[in-house]
Amino acid sequence: MKRKNAVFKIRSFDLDVKAVSESGVFTGYGSVFGVVDSYNEVVAPGAFKASLEELAASGRAIPILWQHRTGEPIGAWASLKEDARGLLGDGELWLDEAPYARLAYKGMQTKTITGLSIGYYVRRSSYDEKTGIRTLLELELVEISIVTTPANDDARVETIKSRIARGDLPDVSDFEEFLVGAGFSKSQSAVIANRGLKHLHRPDAGNDEKSDIAALVQQANKFSLPTF
């Protein structure tokens, strides 16, 4: 299925792993159903069904990334399926080939690394105006990462950066938090996000205007992210 104005997003959960074998094989949930997250979104049962069928037909495996870093694959998901609780996967860490895989393995064993986080595109969703909750009905799964802590701010920053890299505009609330992390005050961030970005989300906003906000984000992108 082709993406239409799709936005790459990240969603994190507490890591629920029963055991990690000496060979680096483990089982865990990359997503759970029915939980409203900090984005005020909830994943519906069946949201991954079409994507998993497409992956099976293509023979392509979903990578395990370290902290959503596309240049740091640390393993692969041997199998993924939906059950009553969520997206359940059997993963294998590349302990002999990837240094961060060994770090993830140690952290998972000692329960000091406590998060799994999925990267995905939203294909279909519904919005309840009364509750303000968006239900994610169909998702295109791209990757599942092991993260140091679930739902951390860095994940949201990487989401903003990935949108800008593709020429997309971020959501106003996400962009405001991004600017705070880049060093702007809360009041400055609110003004920039609400006056500038909302204006650019208009259908008649010109390319030059969008280039201006992109330049601002690229300047903010220069701050250093924590490394693990």
Coordinates of C-alpha atoms in Angstrom, one line a residue, residues 89-189:
G89 CA 7.9 -10.8 18.6
D90 CA 10.8 -13.2 18.8
G91 CA 14.0 -11.3 18.4
E92 CA 17.6 -12.2 18.0
L93 CA 20.5 -9.9 19.0
W94 CA 23.6 -10.0 16.9
L95 CA 25.9 -10.4 19.8
D96 CA 29.1 -11.3 17.8
E97 CA 28.6 -8.5 15.2
A98 CA 27.1 -5.5 16.9
P99 CA 28.6 -3.9 20.0
Y100 CA 25.4 -2.2 21.0
A101 CA 23.7 -5.6 20.8
R102 CA 25.9 -6.7 23.7
L103 CA 25.0 -3.6 25.6
A104 CA 21.3 -4.2 25.0
Y105 CA 21.8 -7.9 26.1
K106 CA 23.4 -6.9 29.3
G107 CA 20.8 -4.2 30.0
M108 CA 18.0 -6.6 29.4
Q109 CA 19.5 -9.2 31.6
T110 CA 19.9 -6.8 34.5
K111 CA 16.6 -5.0 33.8
T112 CA 18.4 -1.6 33.5
I113 CA 17.3 -1.3 29.9
T114 CA 13.5 -1.2 30.0
G115 CA 11.9 -0.2 26.8
L116 CA 10.8 -1.4 23.3
S117 CA 9.8 1.2 20.8
I118 CA 8.2 0.9 17.4
G119 CA 8.8 3.1 14.4
Y120 CA 5.8 3.2 12.0
Y121 CA 3.6 5.1 9.6
V122 CA -0.1 5.6 10.3
R123 CA -2.3 4.4 7.4
R124 CA -5.7 4.8 9.0
S125 CA -6.9 6.3 12.2
S126 CA -10.1 7.8 13.8
Y127 CA -10.4 10.7 16.2
D128 CA -12.9 11.1 19.0
E129 CA -13.6 14.8 19.5
K130 CA -15.2 14.2 22.9
T131 CA -12.3 12.4 24.5
G132 CA -9.5 13.8 22.3
I133 CA -8.2 10.3 21.7
R134 CA -7.0 9.1 18.3
T135 CA -7.3 5.4 17.6
L136 CA -4.7 4.0 15.3
L137 CA -6.5 1.5 13.1
E138 CA -3.8 0.5 10.6
L139 CA -0.1 0.9 10.9
E140 CA 2.9 0.2 8.6
L141 CA 5.6 -1.3 10.8
V142 CA 9.1 -0.1 9.9
E143 CA 11.3 -1.1 12.9
I144 CA 11.3 -2.0 16.5
S145 CA 14.0 -0.6 18.7
I146 CA 15.4 -1.4 22.1
V147 CA 15.6 1.9 24.1
T148 CA 17.1 2.8 27.4
T149 CA 13.9 4.1 28.8
P150 CA 10.5 3.9 27.2
A151 CA 8.7 7.0 25.9
N152 CA 11.8 9.2 26.4
D153 CA 12.0 12.7 24.9
D154 CA 14.8 11.8 22.6
A155 CA 12.5 9.5 20.7
R156 CA 10.2 12.4 20.0
V157 CA 13.1 14.5 18.9
E158 CA 14.1 11.8 16.4
T159 CA 10.5 11.8 15.1
I160 CA 10.7 15.5 14.4
K161 CA 14.0 15.2 12.6
S162 CA 12.8 12.4 10.4
R163 CA 9.8 14.4 9.3
I164 CA 11.9 17.4 8.4
A165 CA 14.4 15.2 6.5
R166 CA 11.5 14.1 4.3
G167 CA 10.2 17.7 3.8
D168 CA 7.2 17.1 6.1
L169 CA 5.9 19.5 8.7
P170 CA 5.7 18.3 12.4
D171 CA 2.7 18.5 14.6
V172 CA 2.4 21.7 16.5
S173 CA 2.6 20.1 20.0
D174 CA 5.6 17.9 19.0
F175 CA 7.3 20.9 17.5
E176 CA 6.8 23.0 20.6
E177 CA 8.4 20.4 22.8
F178 CA 11.2 20.0 20.3
L179 CA 12.0 23.7 20.5
V180 CA 12.1 23.6 24.3
G181 CA 14.6 20.8 24.0
A182 CA 16.7 22.8 21.6
G183 CA 17.1 25.6 24.1
F184 CA 14.1 28.0 23.4
S185 CA 12.0 29.0 26.4
K186 CA 8.5 27.6 26.8
S187 CA 7.0 31.0 25.9
Q188 CA 9.2 31.4 22.8
S189 CA 8.5 27.8 21.7

